[in-house]
Amino acid sequence: MYSHVTTSGDESYAGIGGGGAVTGPVANTTAVYSTVKTEGRYASAGIGGGVVYIEGTVAHTTAVNSHVTTTGDRAYAGIGGGYILGTVDKTKAVNSFVNGNKKNFGSISYDQLLCQKADLRVLKANCSPRTEFRVALDLSSCPVPIEDAKTLGKIGRDPAYPLSGTYQQIANIVVNKDHKPIGTFTGEYDGQCHTISGLSDCFVDTLEGSISDLQFTRANITNSAKPTGLAACVVDDTGTVSNIRAKDVHIVNSGDDADAGIGGGGRVKGMVANIMAVNSHVTTLGQHADAGIGGGGEVKAGGMVANIMAVNSHVKTTGELADAGIGGGGAD
């Protein structure tokens, strides 16, 4: 439960239950909120076993809210086994993903305590997390799943969802106009390539941690008094924004010194990289109000903006001494 298995290198297998190559019996493997990942040629991954050879047997494997991912030529992934030559039997999957493809098969309706087998104190019978016990169990290093607007709104507002926490988004999320930005965020937020739709303000106010692998759609942000960025209003010295895709996003700032951008709003002191904007607009109207796709304001000494792409998108400033650019609005 809440486990992570990662290997990097050619022919380096990974698995939960069987570490990689299964040549004997592996039985009764349960993975809950877990990930298995390999990078490399022939580097297969699986819950149960990475590779199940002819003489191997994997039985009674269950994955709940888990992910199996491979990157590399001829690298196989699966629940039960990644590359299967032997026998795999009695496999179940609930809301789990193999290389991004959702898997739901087999029934757990007659085993209501399935999820609790990992730890009765952490998961409820319906597989939802018992977040009130996370501090007592010292699970601070385990990613907290973010599955909807309600749990997203708890970050920095609920003791079980601290600003220094590690989070993984496990579903697409739609927020309403009353959704508030996360405050000064020092933790890690992994979007796992899921989408957040409908933001009316920055996702994070001040970023000192990291935001990665996240998509935004249909954001409509209008501010007049502060720098505004879609991912973060301000990317501080230790902040990192990476692998962000924005589609149908509109940001309009009308105040003086109110910079605007997709990756970050104000002066970029940290790192903003791998940002793509599609059918999006960033506009400022005030004096000294810079605008950009990667970062809105100046890229400060020590900061970095890299690999920025804009497709059918527009950046516009109208105020005095207000610069505009695709990478960053200004340069120090």
Short mmCIF file of C-alpha atoms in Angstrom, two decimals:
data_model
loop_
_atom_site.label_atom_id
_atom_site.label_comp_id
_atom_site.label_asym_id
_atom_site.label_seq_id
_atom_site.Cartn_x
_atom_site.Cartn_y
_atom_site.Cartn_z
CA MET A 1 0.00 0.00 0.00
CA TYR A 2 1.30 3.47 -0.93
CA SER A 3 4.33 1.75 -2.46
CA HIS A 4 6.63 2.85 -5.27
CA VAL A 5 8.93 0.61 -7.29
CA THR A 6 11.17 2.26 -9.87
CA THR A 7 14.04 0.96 -11.99
CA SER A 8 16.12 2.63 -14.67
CA GLY A 9 18.22 0.72 -17.17
CA ASP A 10 17.94 -1.76 -20.00
CA GLU A 11 16.41 -5.13 -19.02
CA SER A 12 15.80 -3.90 -15.46
CA TYR A 13 12.41 -5.31 -14.49
CA ALA A 14 10.17 -4.08 -11.68
CA GLY A 15 7.19 -5.53 -9.90
CA ILE A 16 5.14 -5.75 -6.73
CA GLY A 17 4.97 -9.35 -5.60
CA GLY A 18 7.75 -10.51 -7.91
CA GLY A 19 10.64 -8.10 -8.19
CA GLY A 20 11.06 -8.69 -11.89
CA ALA A 21 11.54 -12.11 -13.49
CA VAL A 22 9.04 -14.62 -12.05
CA THR A 23 10.12 -18.24 -12.48
CA GLY A 24 8.14 -19.72 -9.58
CA PRO A 25 4.81 -19.05 -7.84
CA VAL A 26 3.75 -15.55 -6.78
CA ALA A 27 0.36 -15.34 -5.07
CA ASN A 28 -1.91 -12.94 -3.19
CA THR A 29 -0.40 -9.61 -4.21
CA THR A 30 -2.42 -6.47 -3.42
CA ALA A 31 -1.33 -2.97 -4.47
CA VAL A 32 -3.28 0.07 -3.24
CA TYR A 33 -2.33 3.62 -4.30
CA SER A 34 0.96 2.23 -5.59
CA THR A 35 3.16 2.79 -8.63
CA VAL A 36 5.54 0.58 -10.58
CA LYS A 37 7.75 2.25 -13.17
CA THR A 38 10.66 1.27 -15.41
CA GLU A 39 12.76 3.20 -17.90
CA GLY A 40 14.84 1.35 -20.47
CA ARG A 41 14.86 -1.13 -23.33
CA TYR A 42 13.19 -4.44 -22.45
CA ALA A 43 12.50 -3.03 -18.96
CA SER A 44 9.07 -4.47 -18.19
CA ALA A 45 6.93 -3.66 -15.16
CA GLY A 46 3.96 -5.26 -13.48
CA ILE A 47 1.90 -5.65 -10.33
CA GLY A 48 2.48 -9.33 -9.68
CA GLY A 49 5.68 -9.53 -11.71
CA GLY A 50 7.59 -7.62 -14.34
CA VAL A 51 8.20 -10.67 -16.54
CA VAL A 52 6.43 -14.01 -15.96
CA TYR A 53 8.49 -16.80 -17.54
CA ILE A 54 7.09 -20.13 -18.83
CA GLU A 55 7.64 -21.87 -15.49
CA GLY A 56 6.28 -18.90 -13.50
CA THR A 57 2.79 -18.54 -12.02
CA VAL A 58 1.16 -15.35 -10.74
CA ALA A 59 -2.24 -15.69 -9.08
CA HIS A 60 -4.67 -13.55 -7.08
CA THR A 61 -3.27 -10.14 -7.97
CA THR A 62 -5.30 -7.03 -7.14
CA ALA A 63 -4.57 -3.38 -8.01
CA VAL A 64 -6.60 -0.50 -6.59
CA ASN A 65 -5.94 3.12 -7.61
CA SER A 66 -2.48 2.11 -8.84
CA HIS A 67 -0.26 2.82 -11.86
CA VAL A 68 2.13 0.71 -13.94
CA THR A 69 4.27 2.68 -16.39
CA THR A 70 7.08 1.73 -18.76
CA THR A 71 9.25 3.94 -20.94
CA GLY A 72 11.48 2.25 -23.47
CA ASP A 73 11.58 0.02 -26.52
CA ARG A 74 9.88 -3.36 -26.04
CA ALA A 75 9.13 -2.59 -22.40
CA TYR A 76 5.85 -4.24 -21.42
CA ALA A 77 3.48 -3.26 -18.61
CA GLY A 78 0.54 -4.99 -16.99
CA ILE A 79 -1.42 -5.97 -13.92
CA GLY A 80 -0.61 -9.56 -13.06
CA GLY A 81 2.49 -9.40 -15.22
CA GLY A 82 4.17 -7.10 -17.69
CA TYR A 83 5.57 -9.57 -20.21
CA ILE A 84 3.77 -12.91 -19.79
CA LEU A 85 5.07 -16.27 -20.97
CA GLY A 86 3.79 -18.31 -18.02
CA THR A 87 0.48 -18.39 -16.15
CA VAL A 88 -1.38 -15.39 -14.74
CA ASP A 89 -4.71 -16.07 -13.09
CA LYS A 90 -7.37 -14.35 -10.96
CA THR A 91 -6.35 -10.74 -11.56
CA LYS A 92 -8.47 -7.76 -10.47
CA ALA A 93 -8.09 -4.05 -11.13
CA VAL A 94 -10.09 -1.09 -9.83
CA ASN A 95 -9.41 2.46 -11.10
CA SER A 96 -5.86 1.52 -12.03
CA PHE A 97 -3.77 2.48 -15.04
CA VAL A 98 -1.33 0.69 -17.32
CA ASN A 99 0.70 3.18 -19.36
CA GLY A 100 -2.10 5.69 -18.93
CA ASN A 101 -4.93 3.34 -19.91
CA LYS A 102 -7.56 2.84 -17.24
CA LYS A 103 -8.19 -0.72 -16.09
CA ASN A 104 -11.30 -1.99 -14.33
CA PHE A 105 -11.78 -5.74 -14.41
CA GLY A 106 -12.76 -8.42 -11.94
CA SER A 107 -15.12 -7.80 -9.04
CA ILE A 108 -14.30 -6.88 -5.47
CA SER A 109 -17.93 -6.36 -4.48
CA TYR A 110 -17.88 -9.46 -2.28
CA ASP A 111 -14.70 -8.49 -0.48
CA GLN A 112 -15.47 -5.21 1.23
CA LEU A 113 -12.33 -5.36 3.35
CA LEU A 114 -10.00 -5.69 0.37
CA CYS A 115 -8.54 -2.24 0.71
CA GLN A 116 -8.22 -2.52 4.46
CA LYS A 117 -5.98 -5.56 4.19
CA ALA A 118 -3.05 -3.25 3.62
CA ASP A 119 -3.66 -1.24 6.79
CA LEU A 120 -6.98 -0.96 8.62
CA ARG A 121 -6.06 2.47 9.92
CA VAL A 122 -5.41 4.10 6.53
CA LEU A 123 -8.08 2.96 4.05
CA LYS A 124 -11.80 2.67 4.38
CA ALA A 125 -13.72 -0.26 2.92
CA ASN A 126 -14.54 1.72 -0.22
CA CYS A 127 -10.81 2.38 -0.81
CA SER A 128 -10.97 6.06 0.15
CA PRO A 129 -8.11 7.21 2.39
CA ARG A 130 -8.48 7.80 6.11
CA THR A 131 -6.48 11.02 6.01
CA GLU A 132 -7.10 11.78 9.70
CA PHE A 133 -4.60 9.07 10.65
CA ARG A 134 -1.78 10.00 8.26
CA VAL A 135 0.16 12.09 10.79
CA ALA A 136 0.03 9.40 13.46
CA LEU A 137 1.27 6.79 10.98
CA ASP A 138 4.10 9.06 9.77
CA LEU A 139 3.07 8.77 6.13
CA SER A 140 4.46 12.20 5.22
CA SER A 141 6.56 10.73 2.42
CA CYS A 142 3.59 8.95 0.81
CA PRO A 143 1.78 10.88 -1.94
CA VAL A 144 -1.71 11.97 -0.95
CA PRO A 145 -4.22 11.24 -3.74
CA ILE A 146 -6.20 14.23 -5.02
CA GLU A 147 -9.33 12.96 -6.73
CA ASP A 148 -11.81 15.87 -6.83
CA ALA A 149 -12.32 19.58 -6.17
CA LYS A 150 -13.14 18.93 -2.52
CA THR A 151 -9.84 17.24 -1.72
CA LEU A 152 -7.93 19.77 -3.85
CA GLY A 153 -9.44 22.58 -1.79
CA LYS A 154 -8.13 21.01 1.42
CA ILE A 155 -4.46 21.62 0.59
CA GLY A 156 -3.18 24.16 3.09
CA ARG A 157 -6.55 24.34 4.84
CA ASP A 158 -6.89 20.90 6.41
CA PRO A 159 -4.17 19.61 8.81
CA ALA A 160 -4.11 16.33 6.87
CA TYR A 161 -3.24 18.26 3.68
CA PRO A 162 -0.24 20.46 4.61
CA LEU A 163 1.39 22.98 2.27
CA SER A 164 4.57 20.91 2.55
CA GLY A 165 2.87 17.67 1.48
CA THR A 166 3.39 15.40 -1.51
CA TYR A 167 0.31 15.03 -3.72
CA GLN A 168 -0.71 13.02 -6.78
CA GLN A 169 -3.77 13.92 -8.82
CA ILE A 170 -5.56 10.70 -9.77
CA ALA A 171 -8.50 12.05 -11.82
CA ASN A 172 -9.57 15.04 -13.91
CA ILE A 173 -10.99 17.82 -11.73
CA VAL A 174 -13.46 20.62 -12.45
CA VAL A 175 -13.51 23.53 -9.98
CA ASN A 176 -16.07 26.31 -9.60
CA LYS A 177 -15.51 30.07 -9.47
CA ASP A 178 -15.23 30.02 -5.67
CA HIS A 179 -12.16 27.78 -5.67
CA LYS A 180 -9.23 29.50 -3.92
CA PRO A 181 -5.52 29.25 -4.80
CA ILE A 182 -3.22 27.07 -2.74
CA GLY A 183 -1.09 29.34 -0.52
CA THR A 184 2.71 29.31 -0.19
CA PHE A 185 3.30 25.76 -1.39
CA THR A 186 6.58 24.07 -0.44
CA GLY A 187 5.62 20.49 -1.29
CA GLU A 188 5.28 18.47 -4.50
CA TYR A 189 2.21 18.28 -6.73
CA ASP A 190 2.27 15.63 -9.47
CA GLY A 191 -0.67 16.00 -11.83
CA GLN A 192 0.05 12.65 -13.52
CA CYS A 193 -1.09 14.29 -16.79
CA HIS A 194 -4.61 14.86 -15.44
CA THR A 195 -6.59 18.07 -16.01
CA ILE A 196 -7.90 20.89 -13.82
CA SER A 197 -10.69 22.88 -15.47
CA GLY A 198 -12.36 26.16 -14.60
CA LEU A 199 -9.78 28.04 -12.51
CA SER A 200 -10.59 31.69 -11.86
CA ASP A 201 -7.31 32.44 -10.07
CA CYS A 202 -3.79 31.02 -9.82
CA PHE A 203 -3.47 27.33 -9.00
CA VAL A 204 -0.79 28.18 -6.40
CA ASP A 205 -0.20 31.61 -4.93
CA THR A 206 3.55 31.41 -4.14
CA LEU A 207 5.49 28.34 -5.26
CA GLU A 208 8.54 27.24 -3.30
CA GLY A 209 8.04 23.55 -4.11
CA SER A 210 7.15 21.89 -7.42
CA ILE A 211 4.22 21.45 -9.80
CA SER A 212 4.61 18.94 -12.62
CA ASP A 213 2.76 16.96 -15.29
CA LEU A 214 -0.48 18.92 -15.06
CA GLN A 215 -2.96 20.16 -17.67
CA PHE A 216 -5.25 23.17 -17.36
CA THR A 217 -8.33 23.90 -19.47
CA ARG A 218 -10.98 26.60 -19.65
CA ALA A 219 -9.38 28.86 -17.03
CA ASN A 220 -10.67 32.43 -17.04
CA ILE A 221 -8.63 34.65 -14.73
CA THR A 222 -9.11 38.40 -14.28
CA ASN A 223 -7.06 40.30 -11.68
CA SER A 224 -6.10 43.91 -11.11
CA ALA A 225 -3.87 44.01 -8.06
CA LYS A 226 -1.24 41.24 -8.26
CA PRO A 227 0.99 39.23 -10.59
CA THR A 228 -0.99 36.29 -11.90
CA GLY A 229 0.17 32.99 -13.30
CA LEU A 230 -1.93 30.00 -14.21
CA ALA A 231 0.28 27.44 -12.46
CA ALA A 232 1.68 29.87 -9.88
CA CYS A 233 1.29 33.59 -9.26
CA VAL A 234 4.92 33.71 -8.11
CA VAL A 235 7.67 31.13 -8.74
CA ASP A 236 10.16 31.69 -5.93
CA ASP A 237 13.86 30.77 -5.78
CA THR A 238 13.20 27.10 -4.96
CA GLY A 239 10.05 26.77 -7.07
CA THR A 240 9.79 24.51 -10.12
CA VAL A 241 6.99 24.39 -12.71
CA SER A 242 7.43 21.69 -15.35
CA ASN A 243 5.47 19.79 -17.99
CA ILE A 244 2.39 22.02 -18.04
CA ARG A 245 -0.19 22.18 -20.85
CA ALA A 246 -2.76 24.97 -20.98
CA LYS A 247 -5.68 24.94 -23.41
CA ASP A 248 -8.42 27.57 -23.81
CA VAL A 249 -6.96 29.68 -21.01
CA HIS A 250 -7.60 33.44 -20.73
CA ILE A 251 -5.71 35.69 -18.30
CA VAL A 252 -6.31 39.45 -18.13
CA ASN A 253 -4.51 41.71 -15.62
CA SER A 254 -5.32 45.42 -15.48
CA GLY A 255 -3.20 46.74 -12.59
CA ASP A 256 0.21 48.42 -12.64
CA ASP A 257 3.11 45.97 -12.05
CA ALA A 258 0.57 43.13 -12.36
CA ASP A 259 2.48 40.71 -14.57
CA ALA A 260 0.71 37.72 -16.12
CA GLY A 261 1.80 34.36 -17.48
CA ILE A 262 0.98 30.67 -17.88
CA GLY A 263 3.85 29.03 -15.98
CA GLY A 264 4.41 31.86 -13.51
CA GLY A 265 2.98 35.33 -13.12
CA GLY A 266 5.53 37.62 -11.53
CA ARG A 267 9.30 37.62 -11.79
CA VAL A 268 10.60 34.08 -12.20
CA LYS A 269 13.26 33.31 -9.60
CA GLY A 270 13.03 29.51 -9.88
CA MET A 271 12.54 27.24 -12.90
CA VAL A 272 9.72 27.14 -15.45
CA ALA A 273 10.17 24.50 -18.15
CA ASN A 274 8.24 22.51 -20.75
CA ILE A 275 5.15 24.71 -20.99
CA MET A 276 2.67 24.52 -23.86
CA ALA A 277 -0.21 26.94 -24.43
CA VAL A 278 -2.93 26.13 -26.97
CA ASN A 279 -5.72 28.54 -27.96
CA SER A 280 -4.83 30.74 -25.01
CA HIS A 281 -4.50 34.46 -24.33
CA VAL A 282 -2.44 36.45 -21.82
CA THR A 283 -3.13 40.19 -21.64
CA THR A 284 -2.01 43.00 -19.32
CA LEU A 285 -3.27 46.59 -19.33
CA GLY A 286 -1.23 48.38 -16.66
CA GLN A 287 2.15 50.11 -16.53
CA HIS A 288 5.18 47.84 -15.98
CA ALA A 289 2.81 44.89 -16.33
CA ASP A 290 4.72 42.30 -18.38
CA ALA A 291 3.16 39.26 -20.01
CA GLY A 292 4.45 35.91 -21.25
CA ILE A 293 3.65 32.24 -21.72
CA GLY A 294 6.47 30.74 -19.65
CA GLY A 295 6.80 33.55 -17.12
CA GLY A 296 5.02 36.86 -16.98
CA GLY A 297 7.69 39.09 -15.51
CA GLU A 298 11.45 39.24 -15.70
CA VAL A 299 13.51 36.07 -15.46
CA LYS A 300 15.74 36.95 -12.55
CA ALA A 301 19.39 36.00 -12.18
CA GLY A 302 19.38 32.39 -11.03
CA GLY A 303 15.96 31.75 -12.58
CA MET A 304 15.31 29.81 -15.76
CA VAL A 305 12.58 29.58 -18.40
CA ALA A 306 13.05 26.85 -21.01
CA ASN A 307 11.18 24.86 -23.68
CA ILE A 308 8.10 27.07 -24.06
CA MET A 309 5.64 26.51 -26.91
CA ALA A 310 2.61 28.56 -27.97
CA VAL A 311 0.07 27.27 -30.49
CA ASN A 312 -2.60 29.67 -31.76
CA SER A 313 -2.04 31.77 -28.64
CA HIS A 314 -1.64 35.50 -28.03
CA VAL A 315 0.41 37.60 -25.58
CA LYS A 316 -0.45 41.31 -25.41
CA THR A 317 0.51 44.32 -23.29
CA THR A 318 -0.82 47.87 -23.67
CA GLY A 319 0.61 49.77 -20.69
CA GLU A 320 3.73 51.94 -20.58
CA LEU A 321 7.00 49.99 -20.12
CA ALA A 322 5.11 46.70 -20.29
CA ASP A 323 7.06 44.00 -22.11
CA ALA A 324 5.69 40.86 -23.77
CA GLY A 325 7.23 37.57 -24.84
CA ILE A 326 6.61 33.86 -25.32
CA GLY A 327 9.29 32.54 -22.96
CA GLY A 328 9.29 35.37 -20.42
CA GLY A 329 7.75 38.80 -20.48
CA GLY A 330 10.97 40.56 -19.54
CA ALA A 331 14.63 39.72 -18.93
CA ASP A 332 16.83 40.89 -16.08
#
